[in-house]
XYZ file of C-alpha atoms in Angstrom:
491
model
C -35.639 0.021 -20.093
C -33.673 -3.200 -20.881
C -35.536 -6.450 -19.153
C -32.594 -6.682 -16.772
C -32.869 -3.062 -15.125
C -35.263 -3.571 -12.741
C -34.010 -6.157 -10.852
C -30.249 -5.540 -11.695
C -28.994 -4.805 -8.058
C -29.590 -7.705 -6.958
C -28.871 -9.850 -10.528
C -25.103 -8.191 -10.591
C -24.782 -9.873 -6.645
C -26.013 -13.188 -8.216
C -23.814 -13.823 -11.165
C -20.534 -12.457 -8.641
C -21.458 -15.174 -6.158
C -22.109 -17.866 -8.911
C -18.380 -17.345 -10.205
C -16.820 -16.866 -6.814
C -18.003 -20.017 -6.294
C -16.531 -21.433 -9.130
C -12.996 -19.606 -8.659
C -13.338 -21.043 -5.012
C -13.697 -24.779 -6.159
C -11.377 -24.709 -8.376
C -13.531 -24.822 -11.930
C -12.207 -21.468 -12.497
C -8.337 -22.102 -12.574
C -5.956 -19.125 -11.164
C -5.025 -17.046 -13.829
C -7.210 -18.587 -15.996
C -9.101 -15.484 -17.561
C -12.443 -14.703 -16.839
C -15.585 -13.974 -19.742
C -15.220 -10.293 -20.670
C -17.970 -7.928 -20.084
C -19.381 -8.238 -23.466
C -19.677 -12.440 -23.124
C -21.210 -11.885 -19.311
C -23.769 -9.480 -21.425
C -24.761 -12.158 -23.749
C -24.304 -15.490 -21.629
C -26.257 -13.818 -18.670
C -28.741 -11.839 -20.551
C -27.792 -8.372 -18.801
C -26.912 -5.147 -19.583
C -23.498 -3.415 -19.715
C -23.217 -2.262 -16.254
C -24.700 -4.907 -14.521
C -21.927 -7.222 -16.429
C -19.431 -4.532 -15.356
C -20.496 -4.359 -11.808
C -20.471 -8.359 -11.715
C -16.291 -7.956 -12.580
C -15.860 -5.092 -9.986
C -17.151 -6.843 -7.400
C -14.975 -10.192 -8.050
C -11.749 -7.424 -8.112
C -13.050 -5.897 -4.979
C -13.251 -9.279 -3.250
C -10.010 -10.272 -4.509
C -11.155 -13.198 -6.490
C -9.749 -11.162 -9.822
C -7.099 -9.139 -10.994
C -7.091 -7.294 -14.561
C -4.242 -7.096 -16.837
C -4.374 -4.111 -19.430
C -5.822 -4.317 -22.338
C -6.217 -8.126 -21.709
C -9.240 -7.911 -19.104
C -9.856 -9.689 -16.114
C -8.441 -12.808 -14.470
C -8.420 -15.517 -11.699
C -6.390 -14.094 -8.801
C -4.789 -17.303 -6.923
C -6.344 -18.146 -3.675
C -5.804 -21.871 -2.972
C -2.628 -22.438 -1.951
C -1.472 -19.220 -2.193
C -3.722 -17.697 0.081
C -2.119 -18.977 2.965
C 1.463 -17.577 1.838
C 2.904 -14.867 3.869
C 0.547 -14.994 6.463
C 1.430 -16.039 10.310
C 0.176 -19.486 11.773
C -3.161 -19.996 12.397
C -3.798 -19.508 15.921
C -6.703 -20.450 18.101
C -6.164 -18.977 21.047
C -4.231 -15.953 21.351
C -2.818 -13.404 23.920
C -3.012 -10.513 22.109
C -0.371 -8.992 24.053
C 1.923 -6.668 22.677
C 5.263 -7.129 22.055
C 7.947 -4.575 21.661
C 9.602 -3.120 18.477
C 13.267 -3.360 17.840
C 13.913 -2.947 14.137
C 15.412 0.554 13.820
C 18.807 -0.644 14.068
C 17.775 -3.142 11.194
C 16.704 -0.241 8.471
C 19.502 2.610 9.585
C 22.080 -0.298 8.507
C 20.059 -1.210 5.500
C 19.641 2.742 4.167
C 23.348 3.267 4.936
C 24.842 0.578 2.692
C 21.904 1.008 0.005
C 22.912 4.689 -0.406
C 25.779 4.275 -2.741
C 25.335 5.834 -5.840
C 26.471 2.320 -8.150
C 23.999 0.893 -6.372
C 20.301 -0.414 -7.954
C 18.497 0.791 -5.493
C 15.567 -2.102 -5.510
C 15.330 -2.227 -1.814
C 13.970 1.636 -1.692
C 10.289 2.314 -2.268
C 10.913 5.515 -3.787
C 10.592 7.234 -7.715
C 13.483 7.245 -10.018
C 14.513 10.655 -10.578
C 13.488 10.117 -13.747
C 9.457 9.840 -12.974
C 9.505 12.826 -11.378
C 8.056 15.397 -13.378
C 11.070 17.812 -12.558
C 10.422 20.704 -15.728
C 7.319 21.035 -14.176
C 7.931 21.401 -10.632
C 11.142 23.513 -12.165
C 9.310 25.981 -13.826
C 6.429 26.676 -11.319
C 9.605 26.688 -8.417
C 10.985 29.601 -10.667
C 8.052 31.405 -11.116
C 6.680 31.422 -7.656
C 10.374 32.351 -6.298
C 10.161 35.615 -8.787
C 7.151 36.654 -7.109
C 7.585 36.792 -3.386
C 11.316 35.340 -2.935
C 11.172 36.770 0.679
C 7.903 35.731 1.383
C 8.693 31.941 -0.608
C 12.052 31.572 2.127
C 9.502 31.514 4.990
C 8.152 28.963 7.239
C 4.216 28.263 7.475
C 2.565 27.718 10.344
C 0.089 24.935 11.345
C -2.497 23.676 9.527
C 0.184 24.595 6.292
C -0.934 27.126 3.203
C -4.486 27.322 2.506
C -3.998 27.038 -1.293
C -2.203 23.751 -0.988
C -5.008 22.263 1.547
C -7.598 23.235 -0.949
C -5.686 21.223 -3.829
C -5.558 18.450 -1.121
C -9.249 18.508 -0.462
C -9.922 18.227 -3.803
C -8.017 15.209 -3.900
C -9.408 13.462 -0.976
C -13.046 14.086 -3.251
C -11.778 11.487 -5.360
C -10.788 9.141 -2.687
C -14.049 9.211 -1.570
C -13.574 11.670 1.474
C -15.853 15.168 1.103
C -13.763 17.044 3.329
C -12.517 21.422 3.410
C -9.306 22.633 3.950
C -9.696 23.391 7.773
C -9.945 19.439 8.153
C -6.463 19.338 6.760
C -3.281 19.267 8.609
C -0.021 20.018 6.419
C 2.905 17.693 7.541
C 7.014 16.741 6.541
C 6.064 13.559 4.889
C 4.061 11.131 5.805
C 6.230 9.393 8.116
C 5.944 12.939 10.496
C 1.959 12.345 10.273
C 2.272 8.910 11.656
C 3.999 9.653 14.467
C 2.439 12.816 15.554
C -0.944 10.270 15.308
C 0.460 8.327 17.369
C 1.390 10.626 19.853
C -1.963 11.895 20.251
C -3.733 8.824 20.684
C -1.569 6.365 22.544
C 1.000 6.870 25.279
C 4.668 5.123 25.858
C 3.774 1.419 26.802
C 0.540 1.596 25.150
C 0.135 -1.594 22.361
C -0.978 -0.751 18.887
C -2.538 -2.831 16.642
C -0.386 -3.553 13.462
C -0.848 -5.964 10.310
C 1.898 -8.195 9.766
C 4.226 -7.921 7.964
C 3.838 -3.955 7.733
C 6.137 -0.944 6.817
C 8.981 -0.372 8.452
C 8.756 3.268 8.959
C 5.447 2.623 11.138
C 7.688 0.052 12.999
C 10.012 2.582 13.650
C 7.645 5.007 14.090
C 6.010 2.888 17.215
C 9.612 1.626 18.328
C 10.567 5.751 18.724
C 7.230 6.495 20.435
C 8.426 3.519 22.960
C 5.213 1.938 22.357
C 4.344 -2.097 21.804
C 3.002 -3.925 18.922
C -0.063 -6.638 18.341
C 0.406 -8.129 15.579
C -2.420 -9.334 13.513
C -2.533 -12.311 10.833
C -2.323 -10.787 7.438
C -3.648 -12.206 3.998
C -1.559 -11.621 1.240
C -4.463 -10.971 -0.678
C -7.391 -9.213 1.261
C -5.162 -7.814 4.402
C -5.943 -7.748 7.954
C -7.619 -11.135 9.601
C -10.735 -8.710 10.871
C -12.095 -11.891 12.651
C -8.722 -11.810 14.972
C -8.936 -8.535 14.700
C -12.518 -8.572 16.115
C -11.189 -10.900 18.872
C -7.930 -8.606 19.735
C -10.504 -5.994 20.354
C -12.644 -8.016 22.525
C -9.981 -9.463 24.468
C -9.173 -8.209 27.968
C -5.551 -6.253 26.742
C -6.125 -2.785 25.677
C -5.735 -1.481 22.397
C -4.974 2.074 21.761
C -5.151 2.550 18.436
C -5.198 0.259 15.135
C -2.987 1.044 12.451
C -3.097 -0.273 8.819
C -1.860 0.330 5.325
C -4.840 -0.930 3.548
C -4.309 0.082 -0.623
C -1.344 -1.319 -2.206
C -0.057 -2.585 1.237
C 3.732 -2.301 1.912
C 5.317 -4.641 1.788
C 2.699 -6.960 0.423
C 1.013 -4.934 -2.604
C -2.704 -6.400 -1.544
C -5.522 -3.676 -1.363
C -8.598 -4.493 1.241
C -11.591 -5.282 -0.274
C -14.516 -2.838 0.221
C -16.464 -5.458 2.346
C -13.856 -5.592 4.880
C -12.912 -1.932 4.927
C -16.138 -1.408 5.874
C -16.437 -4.256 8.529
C -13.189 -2.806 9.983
C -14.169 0.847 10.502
C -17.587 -0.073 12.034
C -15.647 -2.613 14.324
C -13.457 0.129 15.292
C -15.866 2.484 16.138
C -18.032 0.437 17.836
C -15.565 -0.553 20.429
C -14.137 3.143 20.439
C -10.619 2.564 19.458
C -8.727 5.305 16.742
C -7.701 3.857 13.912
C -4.807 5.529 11.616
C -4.893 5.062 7.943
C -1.428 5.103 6.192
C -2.047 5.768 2.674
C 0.546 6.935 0.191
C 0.693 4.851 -2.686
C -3.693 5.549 -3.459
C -2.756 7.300 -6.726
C -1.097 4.444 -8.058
C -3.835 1.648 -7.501
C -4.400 0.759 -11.513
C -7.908 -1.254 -10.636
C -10.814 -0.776 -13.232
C -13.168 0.823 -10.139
C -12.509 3.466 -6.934
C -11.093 2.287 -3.923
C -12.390 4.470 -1.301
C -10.349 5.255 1.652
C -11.127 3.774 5.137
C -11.673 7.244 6.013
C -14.431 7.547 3.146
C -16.708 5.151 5.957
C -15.611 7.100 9.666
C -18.892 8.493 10.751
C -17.707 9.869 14.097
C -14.281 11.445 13.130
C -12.635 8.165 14.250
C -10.270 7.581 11.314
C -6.930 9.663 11.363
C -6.159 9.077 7.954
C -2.512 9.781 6.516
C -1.007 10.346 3.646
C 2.102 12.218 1.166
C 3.278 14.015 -2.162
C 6.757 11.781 -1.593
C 5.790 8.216 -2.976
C 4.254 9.252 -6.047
C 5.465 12.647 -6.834
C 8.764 14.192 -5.845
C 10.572 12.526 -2.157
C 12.458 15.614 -2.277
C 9.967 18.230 -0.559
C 8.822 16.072 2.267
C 4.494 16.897 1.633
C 2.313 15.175 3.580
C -1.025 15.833 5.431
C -3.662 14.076 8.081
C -7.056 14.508 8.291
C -7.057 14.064 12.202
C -11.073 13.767 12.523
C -12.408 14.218 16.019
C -8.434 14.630 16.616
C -8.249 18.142 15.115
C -7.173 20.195 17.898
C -5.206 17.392 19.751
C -3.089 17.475 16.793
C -2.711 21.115 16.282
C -1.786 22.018 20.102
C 0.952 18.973 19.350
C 2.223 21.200 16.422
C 1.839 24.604 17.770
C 3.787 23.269 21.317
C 6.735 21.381 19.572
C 6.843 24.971 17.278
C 6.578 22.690 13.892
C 6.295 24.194 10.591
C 6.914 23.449 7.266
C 8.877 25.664 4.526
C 6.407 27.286 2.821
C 8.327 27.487 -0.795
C 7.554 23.965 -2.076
C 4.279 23.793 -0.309
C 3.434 27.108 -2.949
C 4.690 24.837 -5.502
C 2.601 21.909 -4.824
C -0.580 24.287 -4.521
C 0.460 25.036 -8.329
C 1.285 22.093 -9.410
C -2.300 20.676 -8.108
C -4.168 24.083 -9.783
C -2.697 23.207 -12.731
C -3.817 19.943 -12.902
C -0.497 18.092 -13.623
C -0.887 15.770 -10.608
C -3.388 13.727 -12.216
C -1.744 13.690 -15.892
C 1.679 12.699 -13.708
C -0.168 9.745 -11.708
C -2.627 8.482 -14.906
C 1.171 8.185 -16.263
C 2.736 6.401 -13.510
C -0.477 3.918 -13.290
C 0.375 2.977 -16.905
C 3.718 2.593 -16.883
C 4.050 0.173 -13.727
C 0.529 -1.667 -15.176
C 2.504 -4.266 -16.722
C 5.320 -5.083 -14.417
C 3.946 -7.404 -11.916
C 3.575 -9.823 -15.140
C 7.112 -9.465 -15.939
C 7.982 -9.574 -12.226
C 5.941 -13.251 -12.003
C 7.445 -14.216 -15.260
C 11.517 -13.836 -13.896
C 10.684 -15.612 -10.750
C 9.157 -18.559 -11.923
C 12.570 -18.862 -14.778
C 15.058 -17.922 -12.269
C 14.516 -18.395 -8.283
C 14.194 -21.675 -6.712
C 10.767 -23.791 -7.138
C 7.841 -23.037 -4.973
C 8.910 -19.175 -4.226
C 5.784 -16.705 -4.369
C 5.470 -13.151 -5.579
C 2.644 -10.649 -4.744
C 0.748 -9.495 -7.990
C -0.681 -6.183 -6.477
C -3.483 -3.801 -8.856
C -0.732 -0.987 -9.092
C 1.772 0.462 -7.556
C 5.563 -0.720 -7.782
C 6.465 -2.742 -4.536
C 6.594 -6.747 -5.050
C 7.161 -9.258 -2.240
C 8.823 -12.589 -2.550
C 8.926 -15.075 -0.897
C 11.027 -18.455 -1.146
C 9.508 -22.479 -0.752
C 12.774 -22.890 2.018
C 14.423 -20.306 4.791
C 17.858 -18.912 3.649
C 20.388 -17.088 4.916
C 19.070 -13.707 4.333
C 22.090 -12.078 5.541
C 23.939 -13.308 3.071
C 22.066 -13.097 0.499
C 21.899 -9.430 1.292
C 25.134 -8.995 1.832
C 25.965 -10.888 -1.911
C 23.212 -9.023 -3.981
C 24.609 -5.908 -2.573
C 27.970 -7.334 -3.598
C 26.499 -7.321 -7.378
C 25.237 -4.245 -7.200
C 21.662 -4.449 -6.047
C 20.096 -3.324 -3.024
C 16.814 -5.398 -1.837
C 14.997 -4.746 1.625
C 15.548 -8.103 3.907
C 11.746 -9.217 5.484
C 13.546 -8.628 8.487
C 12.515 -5.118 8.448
C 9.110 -5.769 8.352
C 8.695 -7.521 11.210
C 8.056 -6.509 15.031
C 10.427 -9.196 16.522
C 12.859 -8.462 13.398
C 12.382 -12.219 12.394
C 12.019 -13.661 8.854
C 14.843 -15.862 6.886
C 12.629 -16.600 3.795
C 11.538 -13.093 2.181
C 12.114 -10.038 0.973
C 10.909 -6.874 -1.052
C 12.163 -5.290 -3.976
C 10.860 -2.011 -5.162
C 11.065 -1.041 -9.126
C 9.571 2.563 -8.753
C 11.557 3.019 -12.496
C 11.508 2.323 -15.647
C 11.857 -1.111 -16.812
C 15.248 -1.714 -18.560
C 17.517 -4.649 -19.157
C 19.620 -3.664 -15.770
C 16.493 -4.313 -13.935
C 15.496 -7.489 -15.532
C 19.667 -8.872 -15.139
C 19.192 -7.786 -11.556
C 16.033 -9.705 -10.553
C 17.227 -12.944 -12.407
C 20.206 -12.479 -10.503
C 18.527 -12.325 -7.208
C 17.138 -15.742 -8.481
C 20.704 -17.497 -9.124
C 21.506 -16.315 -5.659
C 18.543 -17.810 -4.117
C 18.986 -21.040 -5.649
C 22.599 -20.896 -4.608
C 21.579 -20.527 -1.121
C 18.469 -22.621 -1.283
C 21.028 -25.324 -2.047
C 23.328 -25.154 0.343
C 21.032 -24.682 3.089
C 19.436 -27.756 2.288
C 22.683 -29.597 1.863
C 23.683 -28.244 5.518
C 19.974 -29.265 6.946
C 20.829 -33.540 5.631
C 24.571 -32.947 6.691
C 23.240 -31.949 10.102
């Protein structure tokens, strides 16, 4: 026994405070990195995973940020923890408002589709990072052996096989779960809205963080529902203390719905604290809360990130979730684990006669057995590991002084957002002009309102294109920055 053992849960707690402290006053500079494990052991006089569990715990509280092979750093949290986030407000309604973006996104999708287009306004894979000899050969091989039985539909819950591989899956994201918990879907955008559906009503106001994804915009726009929306760090997520005060307000909430692990559009992932904090609030006050959460695979942190569903004790949590972001768009996977919800969501199947093809759900179920799916995502984790530095590094050279960029643990969606409003119309209209397709913040918003941000997605492999494209963005952006201002004095 090494003389910090014994007391080393609560040692670990002390030496994380100590240096959140110091990242909070400012010793600790942003960016600046932090001691490695191996100093921590010898400064501190601990073991190796106390040390360890001291660096987790700053990550999980977003106070740090690791690099690979580099270690661990300051994340920002000064001024830019007040970036992207709506006004403080002390007193609010909480009322909800409604949703009219759809027109917004079916105009953006239709002039992104072109095929000379550089597609950095879609979240999906390049065709590239899908692992398509792979999926080929298992398609081939399980078409030879039942081609009648592969051209078939499947009915709810979805094959057996592929909700075993799925359970398995949800082990490692910290959900202990069977396949008769599991509900197969057509992507994840289908779970969401059958969630919806079963928990909330036409005129009923969800709870939303802002900005969020556009397909649960549209989702709650088609469902002719309303939308609270909630302040959102760019770091942590979700303000739970206006949360907390949403739910305790007088106007009903139906359900609460969040993207908490490499957030779209924002890239942050919830600390553990307040994932925890959430769910209990939730449940306490009895309200359903639906977790979207397609890009887990991807999050390229040095510990788990359990699911909000890992914490639902009562069957609470409809949690939600897809093949489509991180493997192959093309066969439309998803699946919900419903909870307490089980049967509400089944009857909702079963009456509006839904079923999936069963041929690439067979394929999946292989593809799982086989154990490619987590040589395909340890890949994918690796390759977009080092973009967000190169990402930060273009922005600060090339777009106007004072714009911010998220820096999220994984995953390959980046937010940015300028010092000074622009015409985001036209700089849409001009980057699509040069060949580049970027999602307006627009989009992302319930009332359809933002003029100084945008997302870009780089779900490929870095190249010089991409790199010519993003400093391009930047010349436009100054461009605009410029002339706005000049029209703001002239005015």
């Amino acid at each position: 026994m090494t003389m910090d053992e014994k007391p080393s849960i609560f040692r670990y707690q002390e030496i994380a405070a100590r240096l959140t402290s110091q990242i909070d006053a400012g010793v600790l500079q942003p960016n600046e990195r932090l001691p490695s494990v191996r100093k921590l052991m010898r400064r501190e006089h601990i073991s190796l995973t106390t040390a360890t569990r001291v660096l987790h715990v700053l990550e999980q509280n977003g106070r740090a940020y690791v690099r690979p092979r580099s270690g661990y750093f300051v994340r920002s949290r000064s001024s830019d923890a007040a970036w992207a986030t709506l006004p403080a407000v002390t007193e609010k309604a909480f009322d909800g408002v409604p949703v009219a973006i759809n027109d917004l996104v079916v105009d953006m999708l239709e002039k992104s589709a072109t095929g000379d287009i550089l597609p950095l306004g879609s979240a999906v894979l390049d065709s590239i990072l899908i692992p398509q000899s792979q999926l080929s050969r298992i398609l081939i091989a399980t078409a030879k052996r039942g081609a009648a039985e592969s051209a078939c539909y499947t009915s709810p819950p979805g094959l057996f096989e592929l909700r075993c591989g799925i359970a398995r899956i949800m082990g490692d994201r910290g959900v202990l779960c069977g396949p008769d918990d599991i509900v197969i879907t057509a992507g994840d955008s289908a779970a969401i809205e059958c969630t919806l559906r079963i928990v909330a009503r036409p005129g009923d106001s969800i709870v939303i963080e802002t900005p969020t994804y556009f397909g649960i915009l549209q989702a709650i726009e088609t469902a002719g529902m309303k939308a609270i929306e909630i302040t959102t760090d760019p770091l942590t997520g979700i303000d739970v203390d206006e949360l907390e005060r949403a739910v305790n307000s007088q106007h009903r909430i139906a359900c609460v719905l969040l993207n908490p692990t490499l957030q779209n559009p924002l890239g942050y992932t919830m600390p553990t604290l307040h994932r925890k904090r959430v769910v209990e609030l939730l449940a306490r006050a009895g309200i359903p809360l639906i977790e979207d959460d397609v890009f887990h695979d991807l999050y390229a942190g040095r510990t788990q990130v359990d699911t909000l569903k890992s914490y639902d004790k009562n069957g609470m949590v409809l949690y939600c979730s897809s093949f489509s972001k991180v493997l192959t768009p093309g066969y439309r996977i998803g699946w919900c684990l419903p909870g307490r919800f089980l049967r509400k969501m089944m009857k909702d199947f079963l009456g509006r006669n839904i079923s999936i093809s069963r041929l690439p759900q067979q394929v999946l179920s292989e593809f799982l057995r086989k154990n490619y799916y987590e040589q395909h995502t340890a890949r994918l984790r690796v390759l977009f590991a080092e973009q967000a530095q190169k990402v930060a590094a273009l922005v600060k050279q090339h777009f106007p002084l004072g714009t911010r960029v998220s820096q999220p643990t994984g995953g390959f969606i980046y937010w940015i957002e300028l010092a000074d409003p622009v015409d985001m119309a036209s700089l849409y209209a001009r980057a699509l002009s040069e060949g580049v397709s970027i999602a307006p913040g627009s989009v992302f918003y319930a009332s359809g309102r933002c003029n100084n941000a945008f997302r870009i997605c780089i779900g490929r492999k870095w190249t010089a294109r991409v790199e010519q494209a993003i400093a391009n963005l930047g010349k436009l952006c100054r461009r605009l920055s410029t002339r706005s201002r000049r029209e703001t004095v002239s005015a």
